[in-house]
Every structure is written in structure tokens, then in C-alpha cells.
JSON list of C-alpha atoms in Angstrom, two decimals:
[
{"chain": "A", "resi": 985, "resn": "ARG", "atom": "CA", "xyz": [-150.74, 127.07, 92.92]},
{"chain": "A", "resi": 986, "resn": "LYS", "atom": "CA", "xyz": [-148.72, 123.96, 92.08]},
{"chain": "A", "resi": 987, "resn": "GLU", "atom": "CA", "xyz": [-145.07, 123.99, 93.13]},
{"chain": "A", "resi": 988, "resn": "VAL", "atom": "CA", "xyz": [-143.95, 123.08, 89.63]},
{"chain": "A", "resi": 989, "resn": "GLU", "atom": "CA", "xyz": [-146.12, 123.80, 86.60]},
{"chain": "A", "resi": 990, "resn": "GLN", "atom": "CA", "xyz": [-145.68, 122.67, 83.03]},
{"chain": "A", "resi": 991, "resn": "ASP", "atom": "CA", "xyz": [-147.76, 122.99, 79.88]},
{"chain": "A", "resi": 992, "resn": "PRO", "atom": "CA", "xyz": [-149.01, 119.40, 79.44]},
{"chain": "A", "resi": 993, "resn": "GLY", "atom": "CA", "xyz": [-149.09, 119.67, 75.65]},
{"chain": "A", "resi": 994, "resn": "PRO", "atom": "CA", "xyz": [-149.19, 117.59, 73.61]},
{"chain": "A", "resi": 995, "resn": "PHE", "atom": "CA", "xyz": [-146.64, 119.19, 71.34]},
{"chain": "A", "resi": 996, "resn": "ASN", "atom": "CA", "xyz": [-146.72, 117.58, 67.90]},
{"chain": "A", "resi": 997, "resn": "VAL", "atom": "CA", "xyz": [-143.80, 118.67, 65.74]},
{"chain": "A", "resi": 998, "resn": "PRO", "atom": "CA", "xyz": [-142.26, 117.44, 62.47]},
{"chain": "A", "resi": 999, "resn": "GLU", "atom": "CA", "xyz": [-138.84, 115.87, 62.39]},
{"chain": "A", "resi": 1000, "resn": "GLY", "atom": "CA", "xyz": [-136.13, 118.49, 62.26]},
{"chain": "A", "resi": 1001, "resn": "ALA", "atom": "CA", "xyz": [-138.17, 121.13, 64.07]},
{"chain": "A", "resi": 1002, "resn": "THR", "atom": "CA", "xyz": [-137.05, 123.10, 67.08]},
{"chain": "A", "resi": 1003, "resn": "VAL", "atom": "CA", "xyz": [-139.33, 122.91, 70.10]},
{"chain": "A", "resi": 1004, "resn": "ALA", "atom": "CA", "xyz": [-139.18, 124.59, 73.49]},
{"chain": "A", "resi": 1005, "resn": "PHE", "atom": "CA", "xyz": [-140.83, 123.75, 76.80]},
{"chain": "A", "resi": 1006, "resn": "ASN", "atom": "CA", "xyz": [-141.18, 126.01, 79.79]},
{"chain": "A", "resi": 1007, "resn": "CYS", "atom": "CA", "xyz": [-141.68, 125.21, 83.42]},
{"chain": "A", "resi": 1008, "resn": "THR", "atom": "CA", "xyz": [-142.42, 127.56, 86.31]},
{"chain": "A", "resi": 1009, "resn": "TYR", "atom": "CA", "xyz": [-141.76, 126.96, 89.99]},
{"chain": "A", "resi": 1010, "resn": "SER", "atom": "CA", "xyz": [-143.30, 128.69, 92.98]},
{"chain": "A", "resi": 1011, "resn": "ASN", "atom": "CA", "xyz": [-140.62, 128.38, 95.65]},
{"chain": "A", "resi": 1012, "resn": "SER", "atom": "CA", "xyz": [-138.02, 131.10, 95.23]},
{"chain": "A", "resi": 1013, "resn": "ALA", "atom": "CA", "xyz": [-135.72, 129.20, 97.60]},
{"chain": "A", "resi": 1014, "resn": "SER", "atom": "CA", "xyz": [-135.46, 126.28, 95.18]},
{"chain": "A", "resi": 1015, "resn": "GLN", "atom": "CA", "xyz": [-131.87, 125.26, 94.74]},
{"chain": "A", "resi": 1016, "resn": "SER", "atom": "CA", "xyz": [-131.47, 122.87, 91.85]},
{"chain": "A", "resi": 1017, "resn": "PHE", "atom": "CA", "xyz": [-133.31, 122.16, 88.65]},
{"chain": "A", "resi": 1018, "resn": "PHE", "atom": "CA", "xyz": [-133.44, 119.23, 86.27]},
{"chain": "A", "resi": 1019, "resn": "TRP", "atom": "CA", "xyz": [-135.16, 117.82, 83.22]},
{"chain": "A", "resi": 1020, "resn": "TYR", "atom": "CA", "xyz": [-136.12, 114.16, 83.21]},
{"chain": "A", "resi": 1021, "resn": "ARG", "atom": "CA", "xyz": [-137.44, 112.18, 80.25]},
{"chain": "A", "resi": 1022, "resn": "GLN", "atom": "CA", "xyz": [-140.11, 109.53, 80.59]},
{"chain": "A", "resi": 1023, "resn": "ASP", "atom": "CA", "xyz": [-141.05, 107.21, 77.75]},
{"chain": "A", "resi": 1024, "resn": "CYS", "atom": "CA", "xyz": [-144.58, 105.84, 77.59]},
{"chain": "A", "resi": 1025, "resn": "ARG", "atom": "CA", "xyz": [-145.27, 103.48, 80.52]},
{"chain": "A", "resi": 1026, "resn": "LYS", "atom": "CA", "xyz": [-141.60, 103.51, 81.53]},
{"chain": "A", "resi": 1027, "resn": "GLU", "atom": "CA", "xyz": [-139.61, 104.97, 84.39]},
{"chain": "A", "resi": 1028, "resn": "PRO", "atom": "CA", "xyz": [-138.21, 108.55, 84.27]},
{"chain": "A", "resi": 1029, "resn": "LYS", "atom": "CA", "xyz": [-134.54, 109.06, 83.50]},
{"chain": "A", "resi": 1030, "resn": "LEU", "atom": "CA", "xyz": [-132.39, 112.12, 84.06]},
{"chain": "A", "resi": 1031, "resn": "LEU", "atom": "CA", "xyz": [-131.95, 114.09, 80.83]},
{"chain": "A", "resi": 1032, "resn": "MET", "atom": "CA", "xyz": [-129.92, 117.00, 82.13]},
{"chain": "A", "resi": 1033, "resn": "SER", "atom": "CA", "xyz": [-129.34, 119.35, 85.03]},
{"chain": "A", "resi": 1034, "resn": "VAL", "atom": "CA", "xyz": [-130.08, 123.04, 84.59]},
{"chain": "A", "resi": 1035, "resn": "TYR", "atom": "CA", "xyz": [-127.35, 125.45, 85.60]},
{"chain": "A", "resi": 1036, "resn": "SER", "atom": "CA", "xyz": [-127.69, 129.16, 86.26]},
{"chain": "A", "resi": 1037, "resn": "SER", "atom": "CA", "xyz": [-125.54, 130.03, 83.29]},
{"chain": "A", "resi": 1038, "resn": "GLY", "atom": "CA", "xyz": [-127.48, 127.75, 80.98]},
{"chain": "A", "resi": 1039, "resn": "ASN", "atom": "CA", "xyz": [-126.10, 124.54, 79.58]},
{"chain": "A", "resi": 1040, "resn": "GLU", "atom": "CA", "xyz": [-126.14, 122.54, 76.41]},
{"chain": "A", "resi": 1041, "resn": "ASP", "atom": "CA", "xyz": [-125.89, 118.83, 75.69]},
{"chain": "A", "resi": 1042, "resn": "GLY", "atom": "CA", "xyz": [-125.87, 118.15, 71.99]},
{"chain": "A", "resi": 1043, "resn": "ARG", "atom": "CA", "xyz": [-129.26, 119.15, 70.59]},
{"chain": "A", "resi": 1044, "resn": "PHE", "atom": "CA", "xyz": [-130.62, 119.99, 74.03]},
{"chain": "A", "resi": 1045, "resn": "THR", "atom": "CA", "xyz": [-130.28, 123.36, 75.76]},
{"chain": "A", "resi": 1046, "resn": "ALA", "atom": "CA", "xyz": [-131.53, 124.11, 79.25]},
{"chain": "A", "resi": 1047, "resn": "GLN", "atom": "CA", "xyz": [-131.87, 127.56, 80.76]},
{"chain": "A", "resi": 1048, "resn": "LEU", "atom": "CA", "xyz": [-132.82, 128.93, 84.14]},
{"chain": "A", "resi": 1049, "resn": "ASN", "atom": "CA", "xyz": [-134.34, 132.33, 84.91]},
{"chain": "A", "resi": 1050, "resn": "ARG", "atom": "CA", "xyz": [-134.32, 132.76, 88.67]},
{"chain": "A", "resi": 1051, "resn": "ALA", "atom": "CA", "xyz": [-135.87, 136.24, 88.59]},
{"chain": "A", "resi": 1052, "resn": "SER", "atom": "CA", "xyz": [-138.94, 134.96, 86.77]},
{"chain": "A", "resi": 1053, "resn": "GLN", "atom": "CA", "xyz": [-138.74, 131.49, 88.33]},
{"chain": "A", "resi": 1054, "resn": "TYR", "atom": "CA", "xyz": [-138.86, 129.48, 85.16]},
{"chain": "A", "resi": 1055, "resn": "ILE", "atom": "CA", "xyz": [-136.80, 126.83, 83.44]},
{"chain": "A", "resi": 1056, "resn": "SER", "atom": "CA", "xyz": [-136.77, 126.03, 79.77]},
{"chain": "A", "resi": 1057, "resn": "LEU", "atom": "CA", "xyz": [-135.71, 123.13, 77.57]},
{"chain": "A", "resi": 1058, "resn": "LEU", "atom": "CA", "xyz": [-134.96, 123.62, 73.90]},
{"chain": "A", "resi": 1059, "resn": "ILE", "atom": "CA", "xyz": [-134.65, 120.70, 71.53]},
{"chain": "A", "resi": 1060, "resn": "ARG", "atom": "CA", "xyz": [-133.14, 121.39, 68.11]},
{"chain": "A", "resi": 1061, "resn": "ASP", "atom": "CA", "xyz": [-133.39, 119.19, 65.04]},
{"chain": "A", "resi": 1062, "resn": "SER", "atom": "CA", "xyz": [-136.03, 116.95, 66.63]},
{"chain": "A", "resi": 1063, "resn": "LYS", "atom": "CA", "xyz": [-135.76, 113.20, 66.05]},
{"chain": "A", "resi": 1064, "resn": "LEU", "atom": "CA", "xyz": [-138.50, 110.60, 66.17]},
{"chain": "A", "resi": 1065, "resn": "SER", "atom": "CA", "xyz": [-136.72, 109.14, 69.19]},
{"chain": "A", "resi": 1066, "resn": "ASP", "atom": "CA", "xyz": [-137.25, 112.40, 71.11]},
{"chain": "A", "resi": 1067, "resn": "SER", "atom": "CA", "xyz": [-140.95, 111.54, 71.46]},
{"chain": "A", "resi": 1068, "resn": "ALA", "atom": "CA", "xyz": [-141.54, 111.24, 75.19]},
{"chain": "A", "resi": 1069, "resn": "THR", "atom": "CA", "xyz": [-142.84, 113.14, 78.19]},
{"chain": "A", "resi": 1070, "resn": "TYR", "atom": "CA", "xyz": [-140.43, 115.70, 79.62]},
{"chain": "A", "resi": 1071, "resn": "LEU", "atom": "CA", "xyz": [-140.60, 116.26, 83.36]},
{"chain": "A", "resi": 1072, "resn": "CYS", "atom": "CA", "xyz": [-139.41, 119.44, 85.02]},
{"chain": "A", "resi": 1073, "resn": "VAL", "atom": "CA", "xyz": [-137.94, 118.70, 88.45]},
{"chain": "A", "resi": 1074, "resn": "VAL", "atom": "CA", "xyz": [-137.04, 121.15, 91.21]},
{"chain": "A", "resi": 1075, "resn": "ARG", "atom": "CA", "xyz": [-135.11, 120.56, 94.41]},
{"chain": "A", "resi": 1076, "resn": "GLY", "atom": "CA", "xyz": [-136.20, 122.82, 97.23]},
{"chain": "A", "resi": 1077, "resn": "SER", "atom": "CA", "xyz": [-134.63, 123.79, 100.52]},
{"chain": "A", "resi": 1078, "resn": "ALA", "atom": "CA", "xyz": [-135.94, 120.56, 102.05]},
{"chain": "A", "resi": 1079, "resn": "ARG", "atom": "CA", "xyz": [-133.66, 118.77, 99.59]},
{"chain": "A", "resi": 1080, "resn": "GLN", "atom": "CA", "xyz": [-136.44, 116.64, 98.16]},
{"chain": "A", "resi": 1081, "resn": "LEU", "atom": "CA", "xyz": [-137.34, 116.68, 94.49]},
{"chain": "A", "resi": 1082, "resn": "THR", "atom": "CA", "xyz": [-140.69, 117.97, 93.24]},
{"chain": "A", "resi": 1083, "resn": "PHE", "atom": "CA", "xyz": [-141.79, 116.75, 89.82]},
{"chain": "A", "resi": 1084, "resn": "GLY", "atom": "CA", "xyz": [-143.95, 118.62, 87.34]},
{"chain": "A", "resi": 1085, "resn": "SER", "atom": "CA", "xyz": [-146.72, 116.71, 85.61]},
{"chain": "A", "resi": 1086, "resn": "GLY", "atom": "CA", "xyz": [-144.78, 116.63, 82.36]},
{"chain": "A", "resi": 1087, "resn": "THR", "atom": "CA", "xyz": [-145.00, 117.92, 78.79]},
{"chain": "A", "resi": 1088, "resn": "GLN", "atom": "CA", "xyz": [-145.77, 115.37, 76.12]},
{"chain": "A", "resi": 1089, "resn": "LEU", "atom": "CA", "xyz": [-143.82, 115.61, 72.87]},
{"chain": "A", "resi": 1090, "resn": "THR", "atom": "CA", "xyz": [-144.54, 113.68, 69.69]},
{"chain": "A", "resi": 1091, "resn": "VAL", "atom": "CA", "xyz": [-142.15, 114.08, 66.78]},
{"chain": "A", "resi": 1092, "resn": "LEU", "atom": "CA", "xyz": [-143.86, 113.22, 63.50]},
{"chain": "A", "resi": 1093, "resn": "PRO", "atom": "CA", "xyz": [-142.17, 111.76, 60.41]},
{"chain": "B", "resi": 325, "resn": "ASP", "atom": "CA", "xyz": [-125.28, 95.06, 86.01]},
{"chain": "B", "resi": 326, "resn": "GLY", "atom": "CA", "xyz": [-126.32, 97.38, 88.82]},
{"chain": "B", "resi": 327, "resn": "GLY", "atom": "CA", "xyz": [-129.82, 98.64, 89.04]},
{"chain": "B", "resi": 328, "resn": "ILE", "atom": "CA", "xyz": [-133.14, 98.69, 90.81]},
{"chain": "B", "resi": 329, "resn": "THR", "atom": "CA", "xyz": [-135.57, 95.83, 90.59]},
{"chain": "B", "resi": 330, "resn": "GLN", "atom": "CA", "xyz": [-139.23, 96.22, 91.36]},
{"chain": "B", "resi": 331, "resn": "SER", "atom": "CA", "xyz": [-141.72, 93.41, 91.60]},
{"chain": "B", "resi": 332, "resn": "PRO", "atom": "CA", "xyz": [-144.30, 92.54, 90.65]},
{"chain": "B", "resi": 333, "resn": "LYS", "atom": "CA", "xyz": [-144.60, 94.56, 87.46]},
{"chain": "B", "resi": 334, "resn": "TYR", "atom": "CA", "xyz": [-148.39, 94.21, 87.42]},
{"chain": "B", "resi": 335, "resn": "LEU", "atom": "CA", "xyz": [-150.60, 93.48, 90.39]},
{"chain": "B", "resi": 336, "resn": "PHE", "atom": "CA", "xyz": [-154.34, 93.18, 90.87]},
{"chain": "B", "resi": 337, "resn": "ARG", "atom": "CA", "xyz": [-155.87, 93.42, 94.27]},
{"chain": "B", "resi": 338, "resn": "LYS", "atom": "CA", "xyz": [-159.33, 93.26, 95.72]},
{"chain": "B", "resi": 339, "resn": "GLU", "atom": "CA", "xyz": [-160.56, 96.12, 97.85]},
{"chain": "B", "resi": 340, "resn": "GLY", "atom": "CA", "xyz": [-159.72, 95.66, 101.51]},
{"chain": "B", "resi": 341, "resn": "GLN", "atom": "CA", "xyz": [-156.52, 93.72, 100.89]},
{"chain": "B", "resi": 342, "resn": "ASN", "atom": "CA", "xyz": [-153.04, 94.84, 101.78]},
{"chain": "B", "resi": 343, "resn": "VAL", "atom": "CA", "xyz": [-150.35, 94.39, 99.16]},
{"chain": "B", "resi": 344, "resn": "THR", "atom": "CA", "xyz": [-146.56, 94.71, 99.37]},
{"chain": "B", "resi": 345, "resn": "LEU", "atom": "CA", "xyz": [-144.41, 95.97, 96.49]},
{"chain": "B", "resi": 346, "resn": "SER", "atom": "CA", "xyz": [-140.80, 94.91, 96.45]},
{"chain": "B", "resi": 347, "resn": "CYS", "atom": "CA", "xyz": [-137.85, 97.18, 95.66]},
{"chain": "B", "resi": 348, "resn": "GLU", "atom": "CA", "xyz": [-134.25, 95.96, 95.65]},
{"chain": "B", "resi": 349, "resn": "GLN", "atom": "CA", "xyz": [-131.14, 97.86, 94.56]},
{"chain": "B", "resi": 350, "resn": "ASN", "atom": "CA", "xyz": [-127.55, 96.77, 94.11]},
{"chain": "B", "resi": 351, "resn": "LEU", "atom": "CA", "xyz": [-126.15, 100.24, 93.43]},
{"chain": "B", "resi": 352, "resn": "ASN", "atom": "CA", "xyz": [-124.95, 100.66, 97.03]},
{"chain": "B", "resi": 353, "resn": "HIS", "atom": "CA", "xyz": [-127.07, 103.80, 97.31]},
{"chain": "B", "resi": 354, "resn": "ASP", "atom": "CA", "xyz": [-127.91, 105.10, 100.76]},
{"chain": "B", "resi": 355, "resn": "ALA", "atom": "CA", "xyz": [-131.21, 106.78, 99.88]},
{"chain": "B", "resi": 356, "resn": "MET", "atom": "CA", "xyz": [-134.33, 105.12, 98.55]},
{"chain": "B", "resi": 357, "resn": "TYR", "atom": "CA", "xyz": [-137.72, 106.53, 97.64]},
{"chain": "B", "resi": 358, "resn": "TRP", "atom": "CA", "xyz": [-141.24, 105.54, 96.72]},
{"chain": "B", "resi": 359, "resn": "TYR", "atom": "CA", "xyz": [-143.27, 107.65, 94.33]},
{"chain": "B", "resi": 360, "resn": "ARG", "atom": "CA", "xyz": [-146.75, 107.31, 92.97]},
{"chain": "B", "resi": 361, "resn": "GLN", "atom": "CA", "xyz": [-147.74, 108.48, 89.48]},
{"chain": "B", "resi": 362, "resn": "ASP", "atom": "CA", "xyz": [-151.30, 108.96, 88.30]},
{"chain": "B", "resi": 363, "resn": "PRO", "atom": "CA", "xyz": [-152.30, 109.75, 84.71]},
{"chain": "B", "resi": 364, "resn": "GLY", "atom": "CA", "xyz": [-151.59, 113.38, 83.82]},
{"chain": "B", "resi": 365, "resn": "GLN", "atom": "CA", "xyz": [-149.89, 114.04, 87.13]},
{"chain": "B", "resi": 366, "resn": "GLY", "atom": "CA", "xyz": [-146.35, 114.35, 88.28]},
{"chain": "B", "resi": 367, "resn": "LEU", "atom": "CA", "xyz": [-144.65, 111.92, 90.60]},
{"chain": "B", "resi": 368, "resn": "ARG", "atom": "CA", "xyz": [-145.68, 112.33, 94.23]},
{"chain": "B", "resi": 369, "resn": "LEU", "atom": "CA", "xyz": [-143.42, 111.24, 97.06]},
{"chain": "B", "resi": 370, "resn": "ILE", "atom": "CA", "xyz": [-144.85, 108.62, 99.41]},
{"chain": "B", "resi": 371, "resn": "TYR", "atom": "CA", "xyz": [-141.92, 107.72, 101.67]},
{"chain": "B", "resi": 372, "resn": "TYR", "atom": "CA", "xyz": [-138.17, 108.05, 101.60]},
{"chain": "B", "resi": 373, "resn": "SER", "atom": "CA", "xyz": [-135.25, 106.65, 103.54]},
{"chain": "B", "resi": 374, "resn": "GLN", "atom": "CA", "xyz": [-131.75, 108.03, 103.73]},
{"chain": "B", "resi": 375, "resn": "ILE", "atom": "CA", "xyz": [-130.29, 105.34, 105.98]},
{"chain": "B", "resi": 376, "resn": "VAL", "atom": "CA", "xyz": [-131.06, 101.85, 107.18]},
{"chain": "B", "resi": 377, "resn": "ASN", "atom": "CA", "xyz": [-133.70, 101.62, 109.92]},
{"chain": "B", "resi": 378, "resn": "ASP", "atom": "CA", "xyz": [-134.88, 105.18, 109.29]},
{"chain": "B", "resi": 379, "resn": "PHE", "atom": "CA", "xyz": [-137.50, 106.61, 106.95]},
{"chain": "B", "resi": 380, "resn": "GLN", "atom": "CA", "xyz": [-139.66, 109.71, 106.60]},
{"chain": "B", "resi": 381, "resn": "LYS", "atom": "CA", "xyz": [-143.12, 110.42, 105.26]},
{"chain": "B", "resi": 382, "resn": "GLY", "atom": "CA", "xyz": [-143.42, 112.17, 101.96]},
{"chain": "B", "resi": 383, "resn": "ASP", "atom": "CA", "xyz": [-146.34, 114.21, 100.70]},
{"chain": "B", "resi": 384, "resn": "ILE", "atom": "CA", "xyz": [-148.88, 111.39, 100.47]},
{"chain": "B", "resi": 385, "resn": "ALA", "atom": "CA", "xyz": [-147.93, 108.78, 103.10]},
{"chain": "B", "resi": 386, "resn": "GLU", "atom": "CA", "xyz": [-151.43, 108.07, 104.40]},
{"chain": "B", "resi": 387, "resn": "GLY", "atom": "CA", "xyz": [-152.46, 104.49, 103.74]},
{"chain": "B", "resi": 388, "resn": "TYR", "atom": "CA", "xyz": [-148.90, 103.32, 103.05]},
{"chain": "B", "resi": 389, "resn": "SER", "atom": "CA", "xyz": [-146.14, 101.82, 105.16]},
{"chain": "B", "resi": 390, "resn": "VAL", "atom": "CA", "xyz": [-142.47, 101.01, 104.54]},
{"chain": "B", "resi": 391, "resn": "SER", "atom": "CA", "xyz": [-139.49, 99.38, 106.19]},
{"chain": "B", "resi": 392, "resn": "ARG", "atom": "CA", "xyz": [-135.74, 99.69, 105.65]},
{"chain": "B", "resi": 393, "resn": "GLU", "atom": "CA", "xyz": [-134.13, 96.76, 107.40]},
{"chain": "B", "resi": 394, "resn": "LYS", "atom": "CA", "xyz": [-131.41, 96.39, 104.78]},
{"chain": "B", "resi": 395, "resn": "LYS", "atom": "CA", "xyz": [-129.62, 98.96, 102.65]},
{"chain": "B", "resi": 396, "resn": "GLU", "atom": "CA", "xyz": [-130.62, 97.10, 99.50]},
{"chain": "B", "resi": 397, "resn": "SER", "atom": "CA", "xyz": [-134.32, 96.77, 100.20]},
{"chain": "B", "resi": 398, "resn": "PHE", "atom": "CA", "xyz": [-137.19, 99.20, 100.67]},
{"chain": "B", "resi": 399, "resn": "PRO", "atom": "CA", "xyz": [-140.58, 97.44, 100.40]},
{"chain": "B", "resi": 400, "resn": "LEU", "atom": "CA", "xyz": [-143.82, 99.42, 100.26]},
{"chain": "B", "resi": 401, "resn": "THR", "atom": "CA", "xyz": [-147.08, 98.12, 101.68]},
{"chain": "B", "resi": 402, "resn": "VAL", "atom": "CA", "xyz": [-150.29, 99.56, 100.29]},
{"chain": "B", "resi": 403, "resn": "THR", "atom": "CA", "xyz": [-152.84, 99.08, 103.03]},
{"chain": "B", "resi": 404, "resn": "SER", "atom": "CA", "xyz": [-156.60, 98.90, 102.85]},
{"chain": "B", "resi": 405, "resn": "ALA", "atom": "CA", "xyz": [-156.66, 102.40, 104.35]},
{"chain": "B", "resi": 406, "resn": "GLN", "atom": "CA", "xyz": [-155.37, 103.87, 101.07]},
{"chain": "B", "resi": 407, "resn": "LYS", "atom": "CA", "xyz": [-158.52, 105.20, 99.41]},
{"chain": "B", "resi": 408, "resn": "ASN", "atom": "CA", "xyz": [-157.34, 105.29, 95.79]},
{"chain": "B", "resi": 409, "resn": "PRO", "atom": "CA", "xyz": [-154.54, 102.77, 95.47]},
{"chain": "B", "resi": 410, "resn": "THR", "atom": "CA", "xyz": [-154.75, 102.16, 91.72]},
{"chain": "B", "resi": 411, "resn": "ALA", "atom": "CA", "xyz": [-151.63, 103.81, 90.32]},
{"chain": "B", "resi": 412, "resn": "PHE", "atom": "CA", "xyz": [-148.14, 103.36, 88.90]},
{"chain": "B", "resi": 413, "resn": "TYR", "atom": "CA", "xyz": [-145.63, 102.99, 91.75]},
{"chain": "B", "resi": 414, "resn": "LEU", "atom": "CA", "xyz": [-141.99, 103.87, 91.20]},
{"chain": "B", "resi": 415, "resn": "CYS", "atom": "CA", "xyz": [-139.09, 103.07, 93.49]},
{"chain": "B", "resi": 416, "resn": "ALA", "atom": "CA", "xyz": [-135.89, 105.07, 93.18]},
{"chain": "B", "resi": 417, "resn": "SER", "atom": "CA", "xyz": [-132.51, 105.40, 94.80]},
{"chain": "B", "resi": 418, "resn": "SER", "atom": "CA", "xyz": [-129.77, 108.00, 94.93]},
{"chain": "B", "resi": 419, "resn": "ILE", "atom": "CA", "xyz": [-126.26, 108.29, 96.29]},
{"chain": "B", "resi": 420, "resn": "VAL", "atom": "CA", "xyz": [-126.82, 110.54, 99.32]},
{"chain": "B", "resi": 421, "resn": "GLY", "atom": "CA", "xyz": [-130.11, 112.34, 99.86]},
{"chain": "B", "resi": 422, "resn": "THR", "atom": "CA", "xyz": [-131.03, 113.52, 96.39]},
{"chain": "B", "resi": 423, "resn": "GLY", "atom": "CA", "xyz": [-127.36, 113.78, 95.50]},
{"chain": "B", "resi": 424, "resn": "ARG", "atom": "CA", "xyz": [-125.58, 116.81, 94.10]},
{"chain": "B", "resi": 425, "resn": "THR", "atom": "CA", "xyz": [-126.60, 115.85, 90.60]},
{"chain": "B", "resi": 426, "resn": "GLY", "atom": "CA", "xyz": [-130.23, 115.32, 91.57]},
{"chain": "B", "resi": 427, "resn": "GLU", "atom": "CA", "xyz": [-130.11, 112.02, 89.79]},
{"chain": "B", "resi": 428, "resn": "LEU", "atom": "CA", "xyz": [-132.57, 109.44, 90.92]},
{"chain": "B", "resi": 429, "resn": "PHE", "atom": "CA", "xyz": [-132.28, 105.94, 89.51]},
{"chain": "B", "resi": 430, "resn": "PHE", "atom": "CA", "xyz": [-135.72, 104.44, 89.04]},
{"chain": "B", "resi": 431, "resn": "GLY", "atom": "CA", "xyz": [-136.96, 100.90, 88.85]},
{"chain": "B", "resi": 432, "resn": "GLU", "atom": "CA", "xyz": [-139.32, 99.92, 86.03]},
{"chain": "B", "resi": 433, "resn": "GLY", "atom": "CA", "xyz": [-142.34, 100.45, 88.21]},
{"chain": "B", "resi": 434, "resn": "SER", "atom": "CA", "xyz": [-145.24, 98.39, 89.52]},
{"chain": "B", "resi": 435, "resn": "ARG", "atom": "CA", "xyz": [-148.77, 98.92, 88.21]},
{"chain": "B", "resi": 436, "resn": "LEU", "atom": "CA", "xyz": [-151.34, 98.23, 90.89]},
{"chain": "B", "resi": 437, "resn": "THR", "atom": "CA", "xyz": [-154.99, 97.88, 89.99]},
{"chain": "B", "resi": 438, "resn": "VAL", "atom": "CA", "xyz": [-157.64, 97.52, 92.64]},
{"chain": "B", "resi": 439, "resn": "LEU", "atom": "CA", "xyz": [-160.70, 95.66, 91.46]}
]
């Protein structure tokens, strides 16, 4: 089983739609969780950290469920500029980051 | 402006040749990393360094070598022993270890193609 698993998609949604991605992780000792965004053929960039209580940044909401070992990212009112690959990232007890393979999102006009 | 610079952006190599990818940062970060990304896969850690003159193997270090003689520089050599070297290579840095925020700052990447 992969340490971090994501649905690869692609998710094709119309502008204005709400879309949610899930990510599961296998190591129950994992300590920190993040979502990164990667545009086509570009480097990844940190989108947001995921806190135990859940957190929101504008149209983006991240949630963590430790009992079920999954993380989610919700995007409301999707924009064309949201089209990208979203990477789920987990930091384990060894303090290194493990990246999921990413979920591809395309927002259609 | 501070950042991470990788070069070259594109590189073609014949089988059996070693090639060195450059990574320089002026963010004053202690930790630096090399990742490899293949189509449809997540980033995989090759090597990392948390301090000058010290580095550790990541998950897929075989066929690669690194050095960390200066805080600003962390070059990666892809040797002829690496069986499938064609990939997108990303260098990153962070403040200390992976940092409390988990934020890695990435360079723009180097695309290596072995002919």
C-alpha cells in the first residue's frame, strides 16, 4: 500500500462548481499534513497546511480525519485559474515529507 | 529576489554518461533536497542535506550522488549506474529540516532525457 494515496482524476468541473479531493495516508504516526499545487510542467508550491480542527483560506477548506487517516481539500466557486494538480503531502515521524501522486483538476469555462 | 535556481532547465544525455544538475539558493535555508518526479507519480526523495558537509540518502538514492560544500549549493550527479534517469528533477530548500510549516521552496526543475 502506498504511504499517501490520491484519486488521480482527472476532475473536470464547470466554473463556479464545488469540488472535493480526498487523500489517505497509511502511517498513523504521521504528524503534519499539507496540500501543494503544481501547475503543468512547473514546480509544486504550498497551497495550505491542514490542521486538526480544519482550516479555511478563502475558497479553499482543508480537513483532517485522524481516525480514518484521510485529508480532504474542498474548493468552492471554482475558477479557471484553479486548474492544476493538487498534491497531498504528509510529514511522518522521520520528519521527511511524502508526496501523493496528485489529483488533476480542470475547470471548464 | 530570493529563490532557488536550477540549471540546466533541459538536458539530453547519452547512455553511460554522468551528468550534474546544479541547484543554488539564496534564501539562507539550512536544508536542501533533491526529488525526482515521473509522469503520474508523486515526488520521490533522492537525497537531502540539513547542514553543510552532511547529507543523507532518501528513498531512491541508488545511481545518484550529491555534495554540500556550501550552504547555498547542492548539486546532484546522475551517474551511469542510474537505470532509468529520464525524469523531472526538482531541488528544494526549507528553513530547518522540513520546517514547522512544511513549506518547501522548489526550483523550476531540470528535465533530463537520456537518449
